[in-house]
Coordinates of C-alpha atoms and ligand atoms in Angstrom, one line a residue:
X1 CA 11.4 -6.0 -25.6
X2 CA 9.2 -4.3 -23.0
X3 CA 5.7 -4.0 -24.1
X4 CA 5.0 -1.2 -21.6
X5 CA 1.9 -2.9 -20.8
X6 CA 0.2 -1.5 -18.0
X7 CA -1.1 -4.5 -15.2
X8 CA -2.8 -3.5 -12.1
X9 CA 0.8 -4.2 -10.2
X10 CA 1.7 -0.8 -11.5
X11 CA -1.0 1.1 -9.4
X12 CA -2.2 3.0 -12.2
X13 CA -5.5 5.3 -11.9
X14 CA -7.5 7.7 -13.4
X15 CA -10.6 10.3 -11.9
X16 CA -13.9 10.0 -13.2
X17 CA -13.3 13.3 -13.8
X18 CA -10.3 13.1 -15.8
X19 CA -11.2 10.3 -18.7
X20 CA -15.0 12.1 -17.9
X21 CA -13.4 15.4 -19.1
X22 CA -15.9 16.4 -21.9
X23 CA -13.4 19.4 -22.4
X24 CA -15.2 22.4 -21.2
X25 CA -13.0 25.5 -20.8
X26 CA -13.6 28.9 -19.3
X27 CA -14.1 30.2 -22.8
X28 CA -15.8 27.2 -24.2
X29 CA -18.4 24.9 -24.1
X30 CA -18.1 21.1 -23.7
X31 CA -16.9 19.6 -27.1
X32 CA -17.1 15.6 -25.8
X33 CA -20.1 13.8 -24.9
X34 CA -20.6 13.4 -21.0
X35 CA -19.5 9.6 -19.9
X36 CA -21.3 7.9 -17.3
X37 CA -19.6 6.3 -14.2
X38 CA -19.9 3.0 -15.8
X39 CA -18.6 3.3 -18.8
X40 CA -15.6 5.1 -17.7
X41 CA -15.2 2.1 -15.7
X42 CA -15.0 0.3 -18.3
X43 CA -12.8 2.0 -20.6
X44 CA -10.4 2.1 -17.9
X45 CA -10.3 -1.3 -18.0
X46 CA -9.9 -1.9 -21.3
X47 CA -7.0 0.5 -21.1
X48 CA -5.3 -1.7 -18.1
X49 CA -5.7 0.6 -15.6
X50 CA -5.8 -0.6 -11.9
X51 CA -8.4 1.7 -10.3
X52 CA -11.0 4.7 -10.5
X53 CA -10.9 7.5 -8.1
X54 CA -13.9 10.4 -8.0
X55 CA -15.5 12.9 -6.1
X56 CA -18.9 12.3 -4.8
X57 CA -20.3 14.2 -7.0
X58 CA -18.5 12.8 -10.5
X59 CA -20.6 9.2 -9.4
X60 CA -23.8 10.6 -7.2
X61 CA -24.9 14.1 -8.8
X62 CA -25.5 16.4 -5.6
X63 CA -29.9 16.8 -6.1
X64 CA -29.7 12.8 -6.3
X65 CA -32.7 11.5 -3.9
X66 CA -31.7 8.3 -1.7
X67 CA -33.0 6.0 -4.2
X68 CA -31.1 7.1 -6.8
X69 CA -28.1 7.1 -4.9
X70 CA -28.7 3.8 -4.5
X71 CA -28.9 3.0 -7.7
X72 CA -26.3 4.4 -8.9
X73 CA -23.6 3.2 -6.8
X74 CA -24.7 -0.6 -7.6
X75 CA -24.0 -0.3 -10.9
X76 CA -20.9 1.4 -10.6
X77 CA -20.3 -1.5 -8.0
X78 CA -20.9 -4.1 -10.7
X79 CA -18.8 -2.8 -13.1
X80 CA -16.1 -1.9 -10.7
X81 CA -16.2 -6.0 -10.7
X82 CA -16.6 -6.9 -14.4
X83 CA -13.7 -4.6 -15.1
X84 CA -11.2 -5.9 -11.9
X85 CA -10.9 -2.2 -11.2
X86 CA -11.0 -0.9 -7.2
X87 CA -11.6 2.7 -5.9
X88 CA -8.2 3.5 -3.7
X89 CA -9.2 7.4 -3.7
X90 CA -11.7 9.6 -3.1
X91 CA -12.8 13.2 -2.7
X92 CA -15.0 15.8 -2.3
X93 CA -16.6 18.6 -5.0
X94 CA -16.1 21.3 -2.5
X95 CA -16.0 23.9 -5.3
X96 CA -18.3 23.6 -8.6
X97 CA -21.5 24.5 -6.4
X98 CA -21.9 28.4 -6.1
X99 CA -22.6 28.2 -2.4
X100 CA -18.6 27.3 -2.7
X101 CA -17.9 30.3 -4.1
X102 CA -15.6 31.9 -1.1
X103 CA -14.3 28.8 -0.1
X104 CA -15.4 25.6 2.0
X105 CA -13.8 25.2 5.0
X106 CA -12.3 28.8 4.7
X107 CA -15.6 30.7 3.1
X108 CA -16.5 33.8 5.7
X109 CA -19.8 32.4 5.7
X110 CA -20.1 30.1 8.8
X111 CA -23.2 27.7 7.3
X112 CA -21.5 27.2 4.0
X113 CA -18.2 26.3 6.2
X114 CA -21.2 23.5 8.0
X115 CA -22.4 22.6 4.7
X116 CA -18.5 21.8 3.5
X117 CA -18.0 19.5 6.8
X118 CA -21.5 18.0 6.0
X119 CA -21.1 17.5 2.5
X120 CA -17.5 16.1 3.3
X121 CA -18.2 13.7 5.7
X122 CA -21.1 12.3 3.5
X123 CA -18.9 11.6 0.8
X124 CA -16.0 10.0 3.3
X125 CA -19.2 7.9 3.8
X126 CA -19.3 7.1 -0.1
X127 CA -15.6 6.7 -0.7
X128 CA -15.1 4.3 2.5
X129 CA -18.2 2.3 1.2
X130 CA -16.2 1.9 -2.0
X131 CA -13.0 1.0 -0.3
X132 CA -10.7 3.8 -0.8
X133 CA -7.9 4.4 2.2
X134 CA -6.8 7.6 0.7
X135 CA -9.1 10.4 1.1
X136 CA -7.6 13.8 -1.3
X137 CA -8.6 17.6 0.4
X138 CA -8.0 20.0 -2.5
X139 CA -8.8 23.1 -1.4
X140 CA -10.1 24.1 -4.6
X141 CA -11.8 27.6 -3.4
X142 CA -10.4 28.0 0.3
X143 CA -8.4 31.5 -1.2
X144 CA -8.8 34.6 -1.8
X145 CA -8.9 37.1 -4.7
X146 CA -8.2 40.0 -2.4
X147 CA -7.1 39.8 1.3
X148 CA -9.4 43.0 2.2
X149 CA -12.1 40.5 3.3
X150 CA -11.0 37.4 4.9
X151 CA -8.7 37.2 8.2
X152 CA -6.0 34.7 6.9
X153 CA -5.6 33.5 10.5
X154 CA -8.9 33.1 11.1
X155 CA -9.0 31.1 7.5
X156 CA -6.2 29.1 8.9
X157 CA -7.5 28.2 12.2
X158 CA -11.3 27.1 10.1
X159 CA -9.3 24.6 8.0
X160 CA -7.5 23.0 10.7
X161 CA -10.2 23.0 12.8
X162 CA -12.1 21.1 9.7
X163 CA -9.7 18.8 8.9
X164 CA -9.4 17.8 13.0
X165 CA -13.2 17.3 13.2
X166 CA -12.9 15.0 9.7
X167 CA -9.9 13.3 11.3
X168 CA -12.3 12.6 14.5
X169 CA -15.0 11.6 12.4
X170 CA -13.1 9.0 10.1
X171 CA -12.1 7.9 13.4
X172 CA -15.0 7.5 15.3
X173 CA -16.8 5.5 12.3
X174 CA -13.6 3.2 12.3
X175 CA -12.8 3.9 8.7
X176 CA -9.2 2.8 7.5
X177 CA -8.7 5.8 5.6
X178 CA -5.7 8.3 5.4
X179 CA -5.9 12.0 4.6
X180 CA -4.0 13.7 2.0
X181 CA -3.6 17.4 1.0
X182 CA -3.4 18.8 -2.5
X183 CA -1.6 22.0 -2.6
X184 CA -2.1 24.2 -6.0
X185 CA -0.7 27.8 -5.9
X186 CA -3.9 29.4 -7.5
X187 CA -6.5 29.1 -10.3
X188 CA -9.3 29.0 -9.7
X189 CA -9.1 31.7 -7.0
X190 CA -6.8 34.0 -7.6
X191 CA -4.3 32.9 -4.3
X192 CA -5.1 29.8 -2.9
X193 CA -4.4 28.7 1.2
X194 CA -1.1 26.7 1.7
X195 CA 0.0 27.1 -2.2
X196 CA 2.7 24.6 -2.1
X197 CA 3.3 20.8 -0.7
X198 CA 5.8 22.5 1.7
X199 CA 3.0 24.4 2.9
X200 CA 0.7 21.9 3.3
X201 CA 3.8 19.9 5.3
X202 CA 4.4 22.4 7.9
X203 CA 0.2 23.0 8.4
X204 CA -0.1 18.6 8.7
X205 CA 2.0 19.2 11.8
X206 CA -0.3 21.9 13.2
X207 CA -3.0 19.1 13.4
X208 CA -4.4 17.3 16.3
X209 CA -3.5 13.9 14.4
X210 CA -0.6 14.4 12.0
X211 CA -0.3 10.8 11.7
X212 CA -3.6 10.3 9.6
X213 CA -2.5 12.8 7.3
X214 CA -0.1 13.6 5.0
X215 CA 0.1 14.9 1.0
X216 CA -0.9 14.0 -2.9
X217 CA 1.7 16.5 -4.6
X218 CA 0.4 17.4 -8.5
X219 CA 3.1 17.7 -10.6
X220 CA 1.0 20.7 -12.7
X221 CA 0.9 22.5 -9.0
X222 CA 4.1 22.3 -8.5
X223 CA 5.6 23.8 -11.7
X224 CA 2.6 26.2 -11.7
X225 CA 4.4 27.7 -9.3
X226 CA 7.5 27.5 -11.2
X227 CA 9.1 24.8 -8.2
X228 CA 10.9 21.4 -8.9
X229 CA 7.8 18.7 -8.5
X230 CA 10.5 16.3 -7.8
X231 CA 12.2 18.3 -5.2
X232 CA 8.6 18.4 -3.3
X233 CA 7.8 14.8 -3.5
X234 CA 11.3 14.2 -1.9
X235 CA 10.6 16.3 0.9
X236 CA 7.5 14.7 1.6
X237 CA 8.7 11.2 1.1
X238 CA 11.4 12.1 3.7
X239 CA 9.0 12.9 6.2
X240 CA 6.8 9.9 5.4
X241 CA 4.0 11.7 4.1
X242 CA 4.0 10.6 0.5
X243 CA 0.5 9.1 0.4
X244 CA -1.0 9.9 -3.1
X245 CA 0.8 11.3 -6.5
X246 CA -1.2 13.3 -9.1
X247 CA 0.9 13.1 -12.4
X248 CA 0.1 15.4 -15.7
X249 CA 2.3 17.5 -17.1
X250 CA 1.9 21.8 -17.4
X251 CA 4.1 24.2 -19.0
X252 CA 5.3 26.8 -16.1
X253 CA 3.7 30.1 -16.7
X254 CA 0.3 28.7 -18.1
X255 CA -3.1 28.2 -16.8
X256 CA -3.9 24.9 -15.0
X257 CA -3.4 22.6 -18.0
X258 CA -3.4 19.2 -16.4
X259 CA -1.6 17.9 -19.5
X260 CA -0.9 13.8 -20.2
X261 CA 1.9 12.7 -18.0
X262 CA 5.4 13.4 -19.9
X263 CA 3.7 15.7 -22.4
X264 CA 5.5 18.4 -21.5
X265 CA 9.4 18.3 -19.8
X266 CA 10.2 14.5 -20.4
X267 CA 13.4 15.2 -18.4
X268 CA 11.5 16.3 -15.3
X269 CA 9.0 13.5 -15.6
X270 CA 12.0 10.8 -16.0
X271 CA 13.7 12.3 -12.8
X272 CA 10.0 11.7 -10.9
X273 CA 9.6 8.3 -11.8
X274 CA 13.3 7.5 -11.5
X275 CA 12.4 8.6 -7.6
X276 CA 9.2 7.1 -7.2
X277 CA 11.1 3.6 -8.2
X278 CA 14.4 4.2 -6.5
X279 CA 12.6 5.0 -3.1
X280 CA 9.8 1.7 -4.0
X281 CA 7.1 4.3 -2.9
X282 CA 3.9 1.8 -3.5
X283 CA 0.6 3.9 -3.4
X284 CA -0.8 4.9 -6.5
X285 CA 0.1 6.4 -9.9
X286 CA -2.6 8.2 -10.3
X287 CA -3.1 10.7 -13.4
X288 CA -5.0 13.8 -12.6
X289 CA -5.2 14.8 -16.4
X290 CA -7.1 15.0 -19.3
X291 CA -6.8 15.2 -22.8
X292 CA -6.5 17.9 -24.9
X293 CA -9.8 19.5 -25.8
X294 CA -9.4 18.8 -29.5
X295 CA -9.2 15.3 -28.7
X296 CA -12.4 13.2 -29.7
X297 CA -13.8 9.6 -27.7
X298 CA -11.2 7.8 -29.4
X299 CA -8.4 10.1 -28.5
X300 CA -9.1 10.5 -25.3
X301 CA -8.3 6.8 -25.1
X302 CA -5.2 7.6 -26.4
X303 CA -4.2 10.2 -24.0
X304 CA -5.3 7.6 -21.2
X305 CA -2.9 4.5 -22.5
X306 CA 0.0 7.4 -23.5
X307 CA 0.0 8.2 -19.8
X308 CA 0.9 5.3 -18.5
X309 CA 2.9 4.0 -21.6
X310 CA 4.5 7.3 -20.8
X311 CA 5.6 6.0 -17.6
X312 CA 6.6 2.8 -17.9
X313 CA 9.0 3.8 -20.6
X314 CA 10.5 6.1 -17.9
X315 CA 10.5 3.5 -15.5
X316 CA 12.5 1.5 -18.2
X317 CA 15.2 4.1 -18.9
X318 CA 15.4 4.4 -14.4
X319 CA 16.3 1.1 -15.0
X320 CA 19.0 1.5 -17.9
X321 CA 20.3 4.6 -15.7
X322 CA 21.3 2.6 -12.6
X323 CA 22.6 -0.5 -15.1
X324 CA 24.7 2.1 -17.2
X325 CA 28.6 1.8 -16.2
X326 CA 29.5 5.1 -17.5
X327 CA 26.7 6.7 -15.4
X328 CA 27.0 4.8 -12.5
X329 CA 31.1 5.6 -12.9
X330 CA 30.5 9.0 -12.9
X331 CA 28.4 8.9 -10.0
X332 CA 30.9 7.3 -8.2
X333 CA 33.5 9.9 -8.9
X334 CA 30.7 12.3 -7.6
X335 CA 29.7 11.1 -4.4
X336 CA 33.5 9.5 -3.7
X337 CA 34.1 9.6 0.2
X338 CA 36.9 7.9 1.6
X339 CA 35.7 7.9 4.9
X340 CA 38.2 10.2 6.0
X341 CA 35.5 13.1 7.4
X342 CA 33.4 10.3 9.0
X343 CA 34.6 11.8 12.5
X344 CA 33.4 14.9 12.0
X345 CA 29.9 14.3 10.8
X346 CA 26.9 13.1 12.3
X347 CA 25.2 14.1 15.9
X348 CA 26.9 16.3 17.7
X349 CA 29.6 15.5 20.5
X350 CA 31.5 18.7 22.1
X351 CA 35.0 16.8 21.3
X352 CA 34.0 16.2 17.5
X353 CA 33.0 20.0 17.6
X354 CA 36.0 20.8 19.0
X355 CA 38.2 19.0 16.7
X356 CA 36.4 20.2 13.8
X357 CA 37.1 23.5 14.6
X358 CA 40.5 22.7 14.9
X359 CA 41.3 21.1 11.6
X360 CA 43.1 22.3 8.8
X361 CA 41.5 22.6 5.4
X362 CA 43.0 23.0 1.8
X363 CA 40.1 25.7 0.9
X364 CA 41.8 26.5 -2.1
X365 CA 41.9 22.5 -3.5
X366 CA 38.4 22.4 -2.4
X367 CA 37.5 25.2 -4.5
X368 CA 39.4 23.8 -7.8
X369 CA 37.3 20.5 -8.0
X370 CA 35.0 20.3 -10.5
X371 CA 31.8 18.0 -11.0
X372 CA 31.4 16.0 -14.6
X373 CA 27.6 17.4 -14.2
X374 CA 28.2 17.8 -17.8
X375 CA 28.7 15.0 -18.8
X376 CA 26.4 13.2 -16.4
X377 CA 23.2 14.8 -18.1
X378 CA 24.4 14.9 -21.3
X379 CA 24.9 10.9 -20.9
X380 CA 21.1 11.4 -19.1
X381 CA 19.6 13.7 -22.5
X382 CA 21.1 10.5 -24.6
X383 CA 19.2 7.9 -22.8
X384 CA 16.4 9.6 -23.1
X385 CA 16.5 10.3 -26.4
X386 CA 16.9 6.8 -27.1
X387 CA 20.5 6.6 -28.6
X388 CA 22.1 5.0 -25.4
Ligands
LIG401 C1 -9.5 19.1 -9.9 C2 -8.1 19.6 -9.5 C3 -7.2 18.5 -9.1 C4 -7.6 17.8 -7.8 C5 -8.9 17.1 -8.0 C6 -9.3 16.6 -6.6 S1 -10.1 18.0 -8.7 O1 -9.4 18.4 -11.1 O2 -7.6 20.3 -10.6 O3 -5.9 18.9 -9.0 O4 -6.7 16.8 -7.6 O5 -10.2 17.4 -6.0
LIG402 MN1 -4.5 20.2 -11.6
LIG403 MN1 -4.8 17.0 -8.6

């Protein structure tokens, strides 16, 4: 039997700032004690996790002087190796501080859109100094509340123009680091920039080097918007842009719950990992959640091992779908092709056109054939439910 034990193999990793959560809310106060770096560290390893992403300011508050910085970053160093944990991912806090409050690279104000690039490149510094290769741009405050005041082509053009001048920069200071983009529809301004991964696709190939950049789809964002997280992460896997995953779990329609992975829709969670393991996408599984804010130090421990228990169970069930004979019999009846279109498909050639156009379909047969989608998810509902 499968112990769903999580090993660094599976690429599992937590934020600071998600374990960290002390469970503040916009209604109420923080009900946890605050964690430092290093112990988080550590109870990430204890839980089996393979590493620890943050923002520069969940490990070096933002008022820290050089010394302390210093400081600081040893011991996180240390424990980093006591615990056999690495730092794949980093980020920046471009939206707690008020000066953020219209946006970073987007904000109308020209210093504070200066202070963002500043601020970023400073903690590409940190992240590359810890060893990430994947550096996350959520665009946290780059929105609006009301389009009376900002030019959304100018806000456009300030973000690419950003991200192009970060891109130079990593370059320039020979840092093997990728960019991804987080898109979330809104919360905590009311619209924010390039809502959805398909936005944040077509805006990569705007850039001067789409090559260095591509996506970290949230699964929370995705059905926030009420979209198929799975559909997204195909599309961006098709174009080769996959480079990051956030997984939690969010019921459509709420506020930003950022729920433990599978808490919610254990269907749509089984079809994502199904993917992510069909397609052998390697990066990391990283959970961008937190725990409920009833939960107390030990149950926060909980939520951290249920997440990836969570998905290692899926991964199990990917594994019974593609060994089941009844489900893989069905599928064949599905996709059955015997070949006999194959001339009329692929690039086009002015004689396949023409001959297309020139055969004869049975329109009415093709209209009478059914699909056993029935019984295909019904088969899909019993594995999951465990009594397959
Ligand atoms: C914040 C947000 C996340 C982003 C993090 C990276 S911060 O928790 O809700 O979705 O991934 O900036
Ligand atoms: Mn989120
Ligand atoms: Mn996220």
């Amino acid at each position: 039997m499968n112990s769903y034990r999580p090993s660094p193999a599976h690429r599992f990793t937590f934020g600071l700032w998600t374990v960290g959560n002390p469970g503040r809310d916009p209604f109420g106060l923080p009900v946890r004690d605050a964690l430092s770096p290093v112990q988080i560290v550590k109870l990430l390893g204890d839980a089996g996790a393979y590493g620890v992403n943050f923002h520069d300011n969940d490990l070096v508050p933002v008022d820290a002087t050089p010394a302390q910085e210093r400081r600081i970053v040893s011991d996180f160093r240390k424990a980093l190796a006591d615990c056999g944990l690495c730092v794949p991912m980093a980020t920046t806090n471009l939206f707690s501080d008020p000066a953020f409050r219209d946006g970073a690279f987007t904000s109308n104000d020209p210093k504070v859109r200066a202070y963002a690039l500043q601020k970023t490149m400073r903690a590409i510094d940190l992240g590359a100094s810890l060893g990430a290769k994947v550096y996350v741009f959520w665009g946290g405050r780059d929105g609006t509340e009301t389009d009376a005041g900002k030019n959304l082509l100018d806000a456009q053009k300030w973000f690419r123009e950003a991200l192009n001048f970060l891109c130079g920069y990593a370059r320039d200071r020979k840092y093997a680091i990728k960019f991804a983009l987080e898109a979330k529809p809104n919360e905590p301004r009311g619209d924010i920039f390039l809502p959805t991964t398909g936005a944040m696709l077509a805006f990569i190939a705007t850039l001067d080097r789409p090559e260095m950049i591509g996506v970290n789809p949230e699964v929370a964002h995705e059905h926030m918007a009420g979209l198929n997280f799975t559909h997204a992460v195909a599309q961006a896997w098709d174009a080769g842009k996959l480079f990051h995953v956030d997984l939690n779990d969010q019921a459509p329609g709420r506020y930003d719950q950022d729920f433990r992975f599978g808490a919610h829709n254990i269907k749509s969670a089984f079809f994502l990992v199904k993917f992510l393991e069909d397609v052998g996408y390697a990066g990391s599984r990283h959970f961008d959640a937190h725990a409920y804010r009833t939960s107390d130090a030990e149950d926060v421990k909980a939520f951290a091992r249920g997440c990836m228990r969570t998905y290692l169970i899926l991964k199990e069930k990917a594994a019974q779908f593609r060994a089941d004979p009844e489900i893989q019999r069905l599928l064949a009846e599905i996709t059955a092709d015997d070949g006999a279109m194959d001339r009329f498909q692929g690039r086009f050639e002015k004689k396949k056109a023409a001959a297309l156009k020139g055969h004869k379909f049975d329109r009415a047969a093709l209209g009478r054939r059914g699909m056993p989608y029935e019984r295909l998810d019904q088969l899909v509902v019993e594995l999951l439910l465990g009594v397959r």
